[in-house]
mmCIF file of C-alpha atoms and ligand atoms in Angstrom:
data_model
loop_
_atom_site.group_PDB
_atom_site.id
_atom_site.type_symbol
_atom_site.label_atom_id
_atom_site.label_comp_id
_atom_site.label_asym_id
_atom_site.label_seq_id
_atom_site.Cartn_x
_atom_site.Cartn_y
_atom_site.Cartn_z
ATOM 1 C CA UNK A 1110 118.491 97.171 49.468
ATOM 2 C CA UNK A 1111 118.532 94.326 52.166
ATOM 3 C CA UNK A 1112 119.720 91.173 52.747
ATOM 4 C CA UNK A 1113 117.700 88.140 53.762
ATOM 5 C CA UNK A 1114 118.132 84.315 54.852
ATOM 6 C CA UNK A 1115 117.594 82.205 51.694
ATOM 7 C CA UNK A 1116 115.847 79.634 53.742
ATOM 8 C CA UNK A 1117 116.844 76.125 54.094
ATOM 9 C CA UNK A 1118 120.134 75.300 52.756
ATOM 10 C CA UNK A 1119 121.553 71.812 52.238
ATOM 11 C CA UNK A 1120 125.078 71.102 53.254
ATOM 12 C CA UNK A 1121 126.919 68.503 51.758
ATOM 13 C CA UNK A 1122 131.023 67.895 52.607
ATOM 14 C CA UNK A 1123 133.993 65.559 51.809
ATOM 15 C CA UNK A 1124 135.465 63.477 53.731
ATOM 16 C CA UNK A 1125 139.014 65.556 53.741
ATOM 17 C CA UNK A 1126 138.868 67.969 57.009
ATOM 18 C CA UNK A 1127 135.222 67.264 57.959
ATOM 19 C CA UNK A 1128 135.306 69.163 60.936
ATOM 20 C CA UNK A 1129 136.781 72.426 59.069
ATOM 21 C CA UNK A 1130 134.628 71.811 55.815
ATOM 22 C CA UNK A 1131 131.531 71.802 58.419
ATOM 23 C CA UNK A 1132 132.623 74.787 59.715
ATOM 24 C CA UNK A 1133 133.303 76.451 56.596
ATOM 25 C CA UNK A 1134 129.706 75.528 55.549
ATOM 26 C CA UNK A 1135 127.682 75.931 58.943
ATOM 27 C CA UNK A 1136 128.999 79.227 60.078
ATOM 28 C CA UNK A 1137 128.125 81.409 57.433
ATOM 29 C CA UNK A 1138 124.460 79.944 56.747
ATOM 30 C CA UNK A 1139 123.431 79.995 60.411
ATOM 31 C CA UNK A 1140 125.052 83.058 61.099
ATOM 32 C CA UNK A 1141 123.009 84.673 57.523
ATOM 33 C CA UNK A 1142 119.943 83.715 59.605
ATOM 34 C CA UNK A 1143 119.517 79.874 57.690
ATOM 35 C CA UNK A 1144 118.119 76.784 58.617
ATOM 36 C CA UNK A 1145 120.914 74.350 57.903
ATOM 37 C CA UNK A 1146 121.085 70.638 57.073
ATOM 38 C CA UNK A 1147 124.272 69.229 57.087
ATOM 39 C CA UNK A 1148 125.408 65.886 55.613
ATOM 40 C CA UNK A 1149 129.118 64.862 56.274
ATOM 41 C CA UNK A 1150 130.467 62.146 54.115
ATOM 42 C CA UNK A 1151 129.651 58.764 55.260
ATOM 43 C CA UNK A 1152 133.077 57.731 56.009
ATOM 44 C CA UNK A 1153 133.643 60.567 58.176
ATOM 45 C CA UNK A 1154 130.720 61.221 60.368
ATOM 46 C CA UNK A 1155 131.838 61.200 63.968
ATOM 47 C CA UNK A 1156 133.202 64.984 64.213
ATOM 48 C CA UNK A 1157 129.867 66.631 62.392
ATOM 49 C CA UNK A 1158 128.172 64.330 65.196
ATOM 50 C CA UNK A 1159 130.328 65.418 68.070
ATOM 51 C CA UNK A 1160 129.886 69.171 66.667
ATOM 52 C CA UNK A 1161 126.118 68.809 66.611
ATOM 53 C CA UNK A 1162 125.761 67.864 69.931
ATOM 54 C CA UNK A 1163 127.902 70.572 71.184
ATOM 55 C CA UNK A 1164 125.391 72.575 68.647
ATOM 56 C CA UNK A 1165 122.698 71.226 70.705
ATOM 57 C CA UNK A 1166 124.372 72.173 74.155
ATOM 58 C CA UNK A 1167 124.684 75.826 73.034
ATOM 59 C CA UNK A 1168 120.689 76.075 72.491
ATOM 60 C CA UNK A 1169 119.964 76.446 69.060
ATOM 61 C CA UNK A 1170 116.108 76.740 68.341
ATOM 62 C CA UNK A 1171 115.155 72.860 67.084
ATOM 63 C CA UNK A 1172 116.103 72.220 63.613
ATOM 64 C CA UNK A 1173 117.843 75.334 62.731
ATOM 65 C CA UNK A 1174 120.731 73.136 62.549
ATOM 66 C CA UNK A 1175 120.192 69.719 61.826
ATOM 67 C CA UNK A 1176 122.611 66.749 60.767
ATOM 68 C CA UNK A 1177 121.904 63.884 58.214
ATOM 69 C CA UNK A 1178 123.730 61.146 57.956
ATOM 70 C CA UNK A 1179 123.840 58.513 54.963
ATOM 71 C CA UNK A 1180 125.250 58.059 51.483
ATOM 72 C CA UNK A 1181 125.921 60.615 48.775
ATOM 73 C CA UNK A 1182 123.417 58.879 46.161
ATOM 74 C CA UNK A 1183 120.234 58.810 48.827
ATOM 75 C CA UNK A 1184 120.827 60.995 51.540
ATOM 76 C CA UNK A 1185 123.094 63.529 49.523
ATOM 77 C CA UNK A 1186 121.006 63.642 46.101
ATOM 78 C CA UNK A 1187 117.646 63.432 48.223
ATOM 79 C CA UNK A 1188 118.783 67.187 50.124
ATOM 80 C CA UNK A 1189 120.017 68.678 46.470
ATOM 81 C CA UNK A 1190 116.589 67.395 44.385
ATOM 82 C CA UNK A 1191 114.493 68.551 47.165
ATOM 83 C CA UNK A 1192 112.050 70.900 46.481
ATOM 84 C CA UNK A 1193 111.811 71.746 50.137
ATOM 85 C CA UNK A 1194 115.428 72.936 50.301
ATOM 86 C CA UNK A 1195 116.246 76.135 48.920
ATOM 87 C CA UNK A 1196 120.365 76.239 48.690
ATOM 88 C CA UNK A 1197 122.374 73.228 47.822
ATOM 89 C CA UNK A 1198 126.491 74.192 49.047
ATOM 90 C CA UNK A 1199 128.492 71.394 47.984
ATOM 91 C CA UNK A 1200 132.354 70.564 48.638
ATOM 92 C CA UNK A 1201 133.396 67.125 47.026
ATOM 93 C CA UNK A 1202 134.723 66.163 43.597
ATOM 94 C CA UNK A 1203 133.935 68.030 40.469
ATOM 95 C CA UNK A 1204 131.757 64.255 38.860
ATOM 96 C CA UNK A 1205 129.654 64.720 42.097
ATOM 97 C CA UNK A 1206 129.410 68.043 41.766
ATOM 98 C CA UNK A 1207 128.063 68.106 38.018
ATOM 99 C CA UNK A 1208 125.485 65.776 39.502
ATOM 100 C CA UNK A 1209 124.259 68.098 42.489
ATOM 101 C CA UNK A 1210 123.979 70.786 40.135
ATOM 102 C CA UNK A 1211 121.628 68.861 37.807
ATOM 103 C CA UNK A 1212 119.358 67.404 40.572
ATOM 104 C CA UNK A 1213 119.442 70.976 41.537
ATOM 105 C CA UNK A 1214 117.644 72.264 38.849
ATOM 106 C CA UNK A 1215 114.225 71.016 39.856
ATOM 107 C CA UNK A 1216 113.235 73.958 41.787
ATOM 108 C CA UNK A 1217 116.143 76.221 40.669
ATOM 109 C CA UNK A 1218 118.422 76.162 44.009
ATOM 110 C CA UNK A 1219 121.103 78.481 44.363
ATOM 111 C CA UNK A 1220 124.244 76.288 44.501
ATOM 112 C CA UNK A 1221 127.857 76.764 45.230
ATOM 113 C CA UNK A 1222 130.165 73.824 44.760
ATOM 114 C CA UNK A 1223 133.504 73.775 46.003
ATOM 115 C CA UNK A 1224 135.194 71.064 43.739
ATOM 116 C CA UNK A 1225 138.761 69.322 42.877
ATOM 117 C CA UNK A 1226 141.527 70.414 41.409
ATOM 118 C CA UNK A 1227 145.588 70.086 39.439
ATOM 119 C CA UNK A 1228 146.810 73.201 40.979
ATOM 120 C CA UNK A 1229 150.516 74.314 39.810
ATOM 121 C CA UNK A 1230 153.073 75.026 41.451
ATOM 122 C CA UNK A 1231 155.427 77.100 39.712
ATOM 123 C CA UNK A 1232 159.527 77.465 40.349
ATOM 124 C CA UNK A 1233 161.146 79.861 38.142
ATOM 125 C CA UNK A 1234 165.237 80.012 38.576
ATOM 126 C CA UNK A 1235 165.220 83.218 40.301
ATOM 127 C CA UNK A 1236 163.053 81.792 43.141
ATOM 128 C CA UNK A 1237 164.928 81.261 46.472
ATOM 129 C CA UNK A 1238 166.101 77.611 46.036
ATOM 130 C CA UNK A 1239 165.232 76.324 49.481
ATOM 131 C CA UNK A 1240 162.255 78.144 49.866
ATOM 132 C CA UNK A 1241 161.067 76.665 46.900
ATOM 133 C CA UNK A 1242 162.113 73.269 47.703
ATOM 134 C CA UNK A 1243 160.240 73.072 50.767
ATOM 135 C CA UNK A 1244 156.650 74.871 49.814
ATOM 136 C CA UNK A 1245 156.929 72.180 46.628
ATOM 137 C CA UNK A 1246 157.363 69.502 48.790
ATOM 138 C CA UNK A 1247 154.894 70.944 51.184
ATOM 139 C CA UNK A 1248 152.290 72.268 48.435
ATOM 140 C CA UNK A 1249 151.822 68.133 47.363
ATOM 141 C CA UNK A 1250 152.399 65.854 50.553
ATOM 142 C CA UNK A 1251 151.244 67.942 53.136
ATOM 143 C CA UNK A 1252 147.894 65.798 54.447
ATOM 144 C CA UNK A 1253 149.518 62.963 51.912
ATOM 145 C CA UNK A 1254 147.850 64.835 48.553
ATOM 146 C CA UNK A 1255 144.345 64.271 50.236
ATOM 147 C CA UNK A 1256 143.883 68.294 50.374
ATOM 148 C CA UNK A 1257 141.550 70.136 47.397
ATOM 149 C CA UNK A 1258 144.312 73.265 46.522
ATOM 150 C CA UNK A 1259 147.253 70.272 46.784
ATOM 151 C CA UNK A 1260 150.101 71.655 44.609
ATOM 152 C CA UNK A 1261 149.931 68.211 42.280
ATOM 153 C CA UNK A 1262 151.884 69.638 39.488
ATOM 154 C CA UNK A 1263 155.390 71.122 39.846
ATOM 155 C CA UNK A 1264 156.147 73.405 36.850
ATOM 156 C CA UNK A 1265 159.369 73.672 37.237
ATOM 157 C CA UNK A 1266 162.298 75.779 35.078
ATOM 158 C CA UNK A 1267 164.256 73.368 33.264
ATOM 159 C CA UNK A 1268 167.535 75.406 33.803
ATOM 160 C CA UNK A 1269 166.727 74.092 37.648
ATOM 161 C CA UNK A 1270 165.595 70.797 36.825
ATOM 162 C CA UNK A 1271 169.524 69.425 37.154
ATOM 163 C CA UNK A 1272 169.817 70.560 40.609
ATOM 164 C CA UNK A 1273 166.194 70.889 42.159
ATOM 165 C CA UNK A 1274 165.323 67.621 41.038
ATOM 166 C CA UNK A 1275 167.878 65.486 42.852
ATOM 167 C CA UNK A 1276 167.412 67.610 46.202
ATOM 168 C CA UNK A 1277 163.497 67.490 45.903
ATOM 169 C CA UNK A 1278 163.358 63.910 45.376
ATOM 170 C CA UNK A 1279 166.062 62.974 48.473
ATOM 171 C CA UNK A 1280 164.035 65.367 50.838
ATOM 172 C CA UNK A 1281 161.183 63.161 49.948
ATOM 173 C CA UNK A 1282 162.489 60.389 50.649
ATOM 174 C CA UNK A 1283 162.967 61.152 53.792
ATOM 175 C CA UNK A 1284 159.551 62.159 54.710
ATOM 176 C CA UNK A 1285 158.385 60.220 57.893
ATOM 177 C CA UNK A 1286 155.481 58.180 56.614
ATOM 178 C CA UNK A 1287 153.348 56.164 59.630
ATOM 179 C CA UNK A 1288 150.422 56.546 62.251
ATOM 180 C CA UNK A 1289 148.907 60.270 61.897
ATOM 181 C CA UNK A 1290 148.590 59.871 65.885
ATOM 182 C CA UNK A 1291 152.232 59.565 66.262
ATOM 183 C CA UNK A 1292 153.936 62.670 66.772
ATOM 184 C CA UNK A 1293 157.130 62.201 64.376
ATOM 185 C CA UNK A 1294 154.914 61.074 61.669
ATOM 186 C CA UNK A 1295 155.225 63.301 59.103
ATOM 187 C CA UNK A 1296 152.736 61.804 56.362
ATOM 188 C CA UNK A 1297 149.911 59.507 57.281
ATOM 189 C CA UNK A 1298 148.024 56.681 55.255
ATOM 190 C CA UNK A 1299 145.516 57.297 52.931
ATOM 191 C CA UNK A 1300 141.882 57.290 53.621
ATOM 192 C CA UNK A 1301 140.423 54.253 52.656
ATOM 193 C CA UNK A 1302 141.591 50.710 50.765
ATOM 194 C CA UNK A 1303 139.667 51.788 48.069
ATOM 195 C CA UNK A 1304 141.258 54.970 47.909
ATOM 196 C CA UNK A 1305 144.864 53.698 48.276
ATOM 197 C CA UNK A 1306 143.784 51.443 45.225
ATOM 198 C CA UNK A 1307 142.909 54.378 43.280
ATOM 199 C CA UNK A 1308 145.998 56.380 43.721
ATOM 200 C CA UNK A 1309 148.201 53.103 43.054
ATOM 201 C CA UNK A 1310 146.189 52.784 40.169
ATOM 202 C CA UNK A 1311 146.920 56.332 38.781
ATOM 203 C CA UNK A 1312 151.260 55.527 39.803
ATOM 204 C CA UNK A 1313 150.451 52.239 37.532
ATOM 205 C CA UNK A 1314 148.823 54.147 34.885
ATOM 206 C CA UNK A 1315 151.821 57.289 34.670
ATOM 207 C CA UNK A 1316 154.446 54.278 34.481
ATOM 208 C CA UNK A 1317 152.080 52.799 31.907
ATOM 209 C CA UNK A 1318 152.296 56.082 29.796
ATOM 210 C CA UNK A 1319 155.896 56.723 30.045
ATOM 211 C CA UNK A 1320 156.421 58.722 32.967
ATOM 212 C CA UNK A 1321 159.252 58.061 35.387
ATOM 213 C CA UNK A 1322 159.620 57.980 39.031
ATOM 214 C CA UNK A 1323 162.535 59.640 40.677
ATOM 215 C CA UNK A 1324 160.960 58.956 44.529
ATOM 216 C CA UNK A 1325 158.296 56.298 45.653
ATOM 217 C CA UNK A 1326 155.954 55.083 43.212
ATOM 218 C CA UNK A 1327 154.941 52.376 45.469
ATOM 219 C CA UNK A 1328 152.727 51.596 48.582
ATOM 220 C CA UNK A 1329 154.743 51.374 52.005
ATOM 221 C CA UNK A 1330 154.469 47.787 54.025
ATOM 222 C CA UNK A 1331 157.411 47.635 55.947
ATOM 223 C CA UNK A 1332 156.546 46.530 59.640
ATOM 224 C CA UNK A 1333 154.182 48.601 61.583
ATOM 225 C CA UNK A 1334 153.003 49.614 57.594
ATOM 226 C CA UNK A 1335 151.949 46.391 56.997
ATOM 227 C CA UNK A 1336 148.417 47.107 58.023
ATOM 228 C CA UNK A 1337 147.583 50.384 56.949
ATOM 229 C CA UNK A 1338 146.963 52.418 53.554
ATOM 230 C CA UNK A 1339 150.374 53.842 53.207
ATOM 231 C CA UNK A 1340 151.973 55.123 49.700
ATOM 232 C CA UNK A 1341 155.350 56.119 49.595
ATOM 233 C CA UNK A 1342 156.034 60.112 48.683
ATOM 234 C CA UNK A 1343 156.043 59.712 44.470
ATOM 235 C CA UNK A 1344 157.217 62.103 42.085
ATOM 236 C CA UNK A 1345 157.131 61.525 38.928
ATOM 237 C CA UNK A 1346 159.513 63.186 35.911
ATOM 238 C CA UNK A 1347 159.224 63.221 31.901
ATOM 239 C CA UNK A 1348 155.345 63.514 31.759
ATOM 240 C CA UNK A 1349 153.187 64.655 28.908
ATOM 241 C CA UNK A 1350 150.688 67.154 29.042
ATOM 242 C CA UNK A 1351 148.352 64.438 27.850
ATOM 243 C CA UNK A 1352 149.035 62.310 30.673
ATOM 244 C CA UNK A 1353 146.373 61.058 33.314
ATOM 245 C CA UNK A 1354 148.903 62.023 35.983
ATOM 246 C CA UNK A 1355 149.197 65.570 34.677
ATOM 247 C CA UNK A 1356 145.222 65.782 34.197
ATOM 248 C CA UNK A 1357 143.183 64.129 36.671
ATOM 249 C CA UNK A 1358 143.025 65.101 40.376
ATOM 250 C CA UNK A 1359 144.556 61.827 41.991
ATOM 251 C CA UNK A 1360 144.321 63.147 45.812
ATOM 252 C CA UNK A 1361 146.857 61.471 47.428
ATOM 253 C CA UNK A 1362 150.902 61.483 47.762
ATOM 254 C CA UNK A 1363 152.131 61.876 43.766
ATOM 255 C CA UNK A 1364 153.548 65.065 41.874
ATOM 256 C CA UNK A 1365 153.885 65.193 38.190
ATOM 257 C CA UNK A 1366 156.983 67.242 37.230
ATOM 258 C CA UNK A 1367 156.287 68.881 33.874
ATOM 259 C CA UNK A 1368 159.274 71.850 32.696
ATOM 260 C CA UNK A 1369 159.257 74.798 31.208
ATOM 261 C CA UNK A 1370 161.556 77.381 29.643
ATOM 262 C CA UNK A 1371 159.773 80.619 29.297
ATOM 263 C CA UNK A 1372 157.243 82.115 31.449
ATOM 264 C CA UNK A 1373 154.486 82.416 28.296
ATOM 265 C CA UNK A 1374 154.712 78.323 28.713
ATOM 266 C CA UNK A 1375 154.528 78.165 32.307
ATOM 267 C CA UNK A 1376 151.734 80.405 31.954
ATOM 268 C CA UNK A 1377 150.454 78.117 29.250
ATOM 269 C CA UNK A 1378 151.027 74.871 31.110
ATOM 270 C CA UNK A 1379 149.272 75.846 34.327
ATOM 271 C CA UNK A 1380 146.314 76.863 32.731
ATOM 272 C CA UNK A 1381 146.230 73.939 30.500
ATOM 273 C CA UNK A 1382 143.780 71.758 32.899
ATOM 274 C CA UNK A 1383 139.743 71.863 33.735
ATOM 275 C CA UNK A 1384 140.425 72.765 36.728
ATOM 276 C CA UNK A 1385 141.446 76.198 38.591
ATOM 277 C CA UNK A 1386 141.236 75.712 42.214
ATOM 278 C CA UNK A 1387 144.522 76.965 43.276
ATOM 279 C CA UNK A 1388 148.284 78.140 42.154
ATOM 280 C CA UNK A 1389 151.603 79.184 43.505
ATOM 281 C CA UNK A 1390 154.425 81.218 41.662
ATOM 282 C CA UNK A 1391 157.982 81.302 43.317
ATOM 283 C CA UNK A 1392 160.239 83.926 41.825
ATOM 284 C CA UNK A 1393 163.079 86.476 43.513
ATOM 285 C CA UNK A 1394 160.894 88.940 40.666
ATOM 286 C CA UNK A 1395 158.071 90.251 42.515
ATOM 287 C CA UNK A 1396 156.729 91.749 39.464
ATOM 288 C CA UNK A 1397 157.133 88.694 37.422
ATOM 289 C CA UNK A 1398 155.400 87.266 39.952
ATOM 290 C CA UNK A 1399 152.298 89.662 39.980
ATOM 291 C CA UNK A 1400 151.804 89.376 36.224
ATOM 292 C CA UNK A 1401 152.055 85.393 36.414
ATOM 293 C CA UNK A 1402 149.659 85.269 38.947
ATOM 294 C CA UNK A 1403 147.418 87.553 37.183
ATOM 295 C CA UNK A 1404 147.545 85.285 34.119
ATOM 296 C CA UNK A 1405 146.684 81.875 36.095
ATOM 297 C CA UNK A 1406 142.605 81.026 35.785
ATOM 298 C CA UNK A 1407 142.582 79.511 39.033
ATOM 299 C CA UNK A 1408 141.006 81.160 42.541
ATOM 300 C CA UNK A 1409 143.335 80.950 44.826
ATOM 301 C CA UNK A 1410 147.017 82.154 44.488
ATOM 302 C CA UNK A 1411 150.177 82.571 46.350
ATOM 303 C CA UNK A 1412 153.241 84.402 45.610
ATOM 304 C CA UNK A 1413 156.755 82.815 47.330
ATOM 305 C CA UNK A 1414 154.366 80.413 49.506
ATOM 306 C CA UNK A 1415 151.745 78.082 49.001
ATOM 307 C CA UNK A 1416 148.567 76.911 51.405
ATOM 308 C CA UNK A 1417 148.004 79.450 53.576
ATOM 309 C CA UNK A 1418 144.330 80.031 53.929
ATOM 310 C CA UNK A 1419 142.595 83.119 55.150
ATOM 311 C CA UNK A 1420 139.339 83.640 56.627
ATOM 312 C CA UNK A 1421 138.740 86.754 55.427
ATOM 313 C CA UNK A 1422 140.121 85.654 51.729
ATOM 314 C CA UNK A 1423 137.064 84.133 49.444
ATOM 315 C CA UNK A 1424 137.924 80.669 48.541
ATOM 316 C CA UNK A 1425 137.129 78.974 45.124
ATOM 317 C CA UNK A 1426 138.015 77.696 41.961
ATOM 318 C CA UNK A 1427 137.730 78.822 38.505
ATOM 319 C CA UNK A 1428 136.322 76.363 35.688
ATOM 320 C CA UNK A 1429 135.461 72.762 37.148
ATOM 321 C CA UNK A 1430 136.809 73.691 40.304
ATOM 322 C CA UNK A 1431 133.757 75.266 41.476
ATOM 323 C CA UNK A 1432 130.886 77.813 41.627
ATOM 324 C CA UNK A 1433 130.752 80.848 44.446
ATOM 325 C CA UNK A 1434 132.812 81.407 46.675
ATOM 326 C CA UNK A 1435 133.064 80.639 50.351
ATOM 327 C CA UNK A 1436 134.840 82.425 53.303
ATOM 328 C CA UNK A 1437 135.184 86.122 53.543
ATOM 329 C CA UNK A 1438 132.347 88.416 52.827
ATOM 330 C CA UNK A 1439 131.144 86.446 49.518
ATOM 331 C CA UNK A 1440 131.082 83.126 52.017
ATOM 332 C CA UNK A 1441 128.358 84.999 53.418
ATOM 333 C CA UNK A 1442 126.954 86.691 50.420
ATOM 334 C CA UNK A 1443 126.294 83.229 49.119
ATOM 335 C CA UNK A 1444 124.002 82.341 51.959
ATOM 336 C CA UNK A 1445 121.787 85.458 51.207
ATOM 337 C CA UNK A 1446 118.901 86.842 49.058
ATOM 338 C CA UNK A 1447 119.188 90.415 47.954
ATOM 339 C CA UNK A 1448 116.073 92.163 48.154
ATOM 340 C CA UNK A 1449 115.529 95.740 46.742
ATOM 341 C CA UNK A 1450 112.695 97.276 48.633
ATOM 342 C CA UNK A 1451 110.948 100.571 46.619
ATOM 343 C CA UNK A 1452 108.966 103.249 48.693
ATOM 344 C CA UNK A 1453 106.513 105.735 47.291
ATOM 345 C CA UNK A 1454 106.699 108.652 49.321
ATOM 346 C CA UNK A 1455 104.173 110.306 47.531
ATOM 347 C CA UNK A 1456 101.642 107.948 46.701
ATOM 348 C CA UNK A 1457 99.459 109.317 43.798
ATOM 349 C CA UNK A 1458 97.119 108.648 41.418
ATOM 350 C CA UNK A 1459 98.971 106.984 37.703
ATOM 351 C CA UNK A 1460 97.094 108.151 35.256
ATOM 352 C CA UNK A 1461 98.134 104.836 32.922
ATOM 353 C CA UNK A 1462 94.613 103.708 31.920
ATOM 354 C CA UNK A 1463 92.171 105.873 31.019
ATOM 355 C CA UNK A 1464 89.484 104.072 32.355
ATOM 356 C CA UNK A 1465 90.120 104.283 36.152
HETATM 357 P P1 NAD B 532 132.558 63.036 47.020
HETATM 358 O O1 NAD B 532 132.336 63.989 46.111
HETATM 359 O O2 NAD B 532 132.530 61.290 46.541
HETATM 360 O O3 NAD B 532 131.427 63.198 48.129
HETATM 361 C C1 NAD B 532 131.439 64.384 48.704
HETATM 362 C C2 NAD B 532 129.990 64.334 49.361
HETATM 363 O O4 NAD B 532 129.367 63.893 48.224
HETATM 364 C C3 NAD B 532 129.885 63.007 50.208
HETATM 365 O O5 NAD B 532 129.002 63.778 51.281
HETATM 366 C C4 NAD B 532 128.999 62.204 49.431
HETATM 367 O O6 NAD B 532 128.338 61.669 50.374
HETATM 368 C C5 NAD B 532 128.280 63.075 48.786
HETATM 369 N N1 NAD B 532 127.489 62.842 47.788
HETATM 370 C C6 NAD B 532 128.278 61.488 46.832
HETATM 371 N N2 NAD B 532 127.799 61.152 45.484
HETATM 372 C C7 NAD B 532 126.229 62.105 45.733
HETATM 373 C C8 NAD B 532 125.132 62.331 45.170
HETATM 374 N N3 NAD B 532 125.206 61.710 43.532
HETATM 375 N N4 NAD B 532 124.180 63.417 45.380
HETATM 376 C C9 NAD B 532 125.072 64.075 46.590
HETATM 377 N N5 NAD B 532 125.365 64.244 47.276
HETATM 378 C C10 NAD B 532 126.702 62.992 47.028
HETATM 379 O O7 NAD B 532 134.295 63.513 47.314
HETATM 380 P P2 NAD B 532 135.224 63.027 48.780
HETATM 381 O O8 NAD B 532 135.836 61.988 47.803
HETATM 382 O O9 NAD B 532 134.314 62.961 50.002
HETATM 383 O O10 NAD B 532 136.265 64.153 48.637
HETATM 384 C C11 NAD B 532 137.445 64.272 47.894
HETATM 385 C C12 NAD B 532 137.121 65.657 46.462
HETATM 386 O O11 NAD B 532 136.758 67.055 47.328
HETATM 387 C C13 NAD B 532 138.345 65.824 45.938
HETATM 388 O O12 NAD B 532 137.824 66.078 44.931
HETATM 389 C C14 NAD B 532 138.699 67.413 46.835
HETATM 390 O O13 NAD B 532 139.248 68.300 45.790
HETATM 391 C C15 NAD B 532 137.090 67.868 47.299
HETATM 392 N N6 NAD B 532 137.695 68.758 48.155
HETATM 393 C C16 NAD B 532 137.097 70.403 47.365
HETATM 394 C C17 NAD B 532 137.536 71.253 48.097
HETATM 395 C C18 NAD B 532 137.406 72.847 48.000
HETATM 396 O O14 NAD B 532 137.227 73.673 49.017
HETATM 397 N N7 NAD B 532 137.130 73.476 46.417
HETATM 398 C C19 NAD B 532 137.692 71.044 49.634
HETATM 399 C C20 NAD B 532 138.050 69.547 50.021
HETATM 400 C C21 NAD B 532 137.839 68.523 49.180
#
């Protein structure tokens, strides 16, 4: 059995982590011997342009790694639909992923998809309180929530609520929001005015549906923030499982808190989503932690931590969070075809048809 390159691979990446996403796609694709055509998001092409200058400088044969710039519905769609492209690897939203999968059917392309999430961060009452508090904040507010694996739902043991939520709200209100280039900044602006509007729309929907904010819930416009897309770290309580802020990926600094009373209820709430990208569990009982992690329908899980990512470990989602895996040996396999080679060591007459 031998592994061979698939051929020409189209690679479409999102605007968050643009350089990292380019590396996750190009490194295994090229190492496996394919030719790769990368299309960055139209709003974040600059790091890819710089990377491709280095690729040219490094002496890659012409055409082995190519960069295509342009909008998703035209340049991206052309890659996904082209009969000359053998594989499409996509990272982005689930709605786009569905379109890419459909476009890829014409020549039965190999498809890998890394899509969105609504990942739960589950805190049991026996967790280390301070550790869980800090990670619950880090899970959602790192990178202002523009992170596919963001812990955008906090599933909190009801017994902890009275003590945990006021501390969470107070600490989150102290997050220093500002220019991402200032060293003291802890949370930066959202990517575009359009994305700002989308996130503010979700906050309004949360209020309309009856949830309450215990932190943030508004745009920040004071002083230097007046001309940017800044949103205060926002925490919703009194949520219901059917609310938009609980069900849909917001991709901003908005946390929906859901309370549970039993381990079974925590698992049920955690899995009550079309997504299945990531999940974190905080508990002082390692046996319980592993038991719960195994019941979660998510591809990336963490016990007493949130967000660490290892190049060696396969990255990807269950359910509508994706198809296939990146990173690790699984990530390399996704760029290889498998061929069986059967060799007859003693060729002789077959004697199947009598007339031969
Ligand atoms: P997006 O789906 O809008 O765009 C992603 C890429 O697809 C862009 O390059 C865009 O130009 C292209 N595109 C858009 N429409 C297309 C079409 N019809 N055909 C082909 N290509 C098309 O996503 P985004 O807003 O740039 O990124 C945010 C999303 O990415 C979030 O949902 C996030 O969860 C997801 N994401 C997932 C992972 C992961 O590892 N699972 C990592 C990062 C981001």
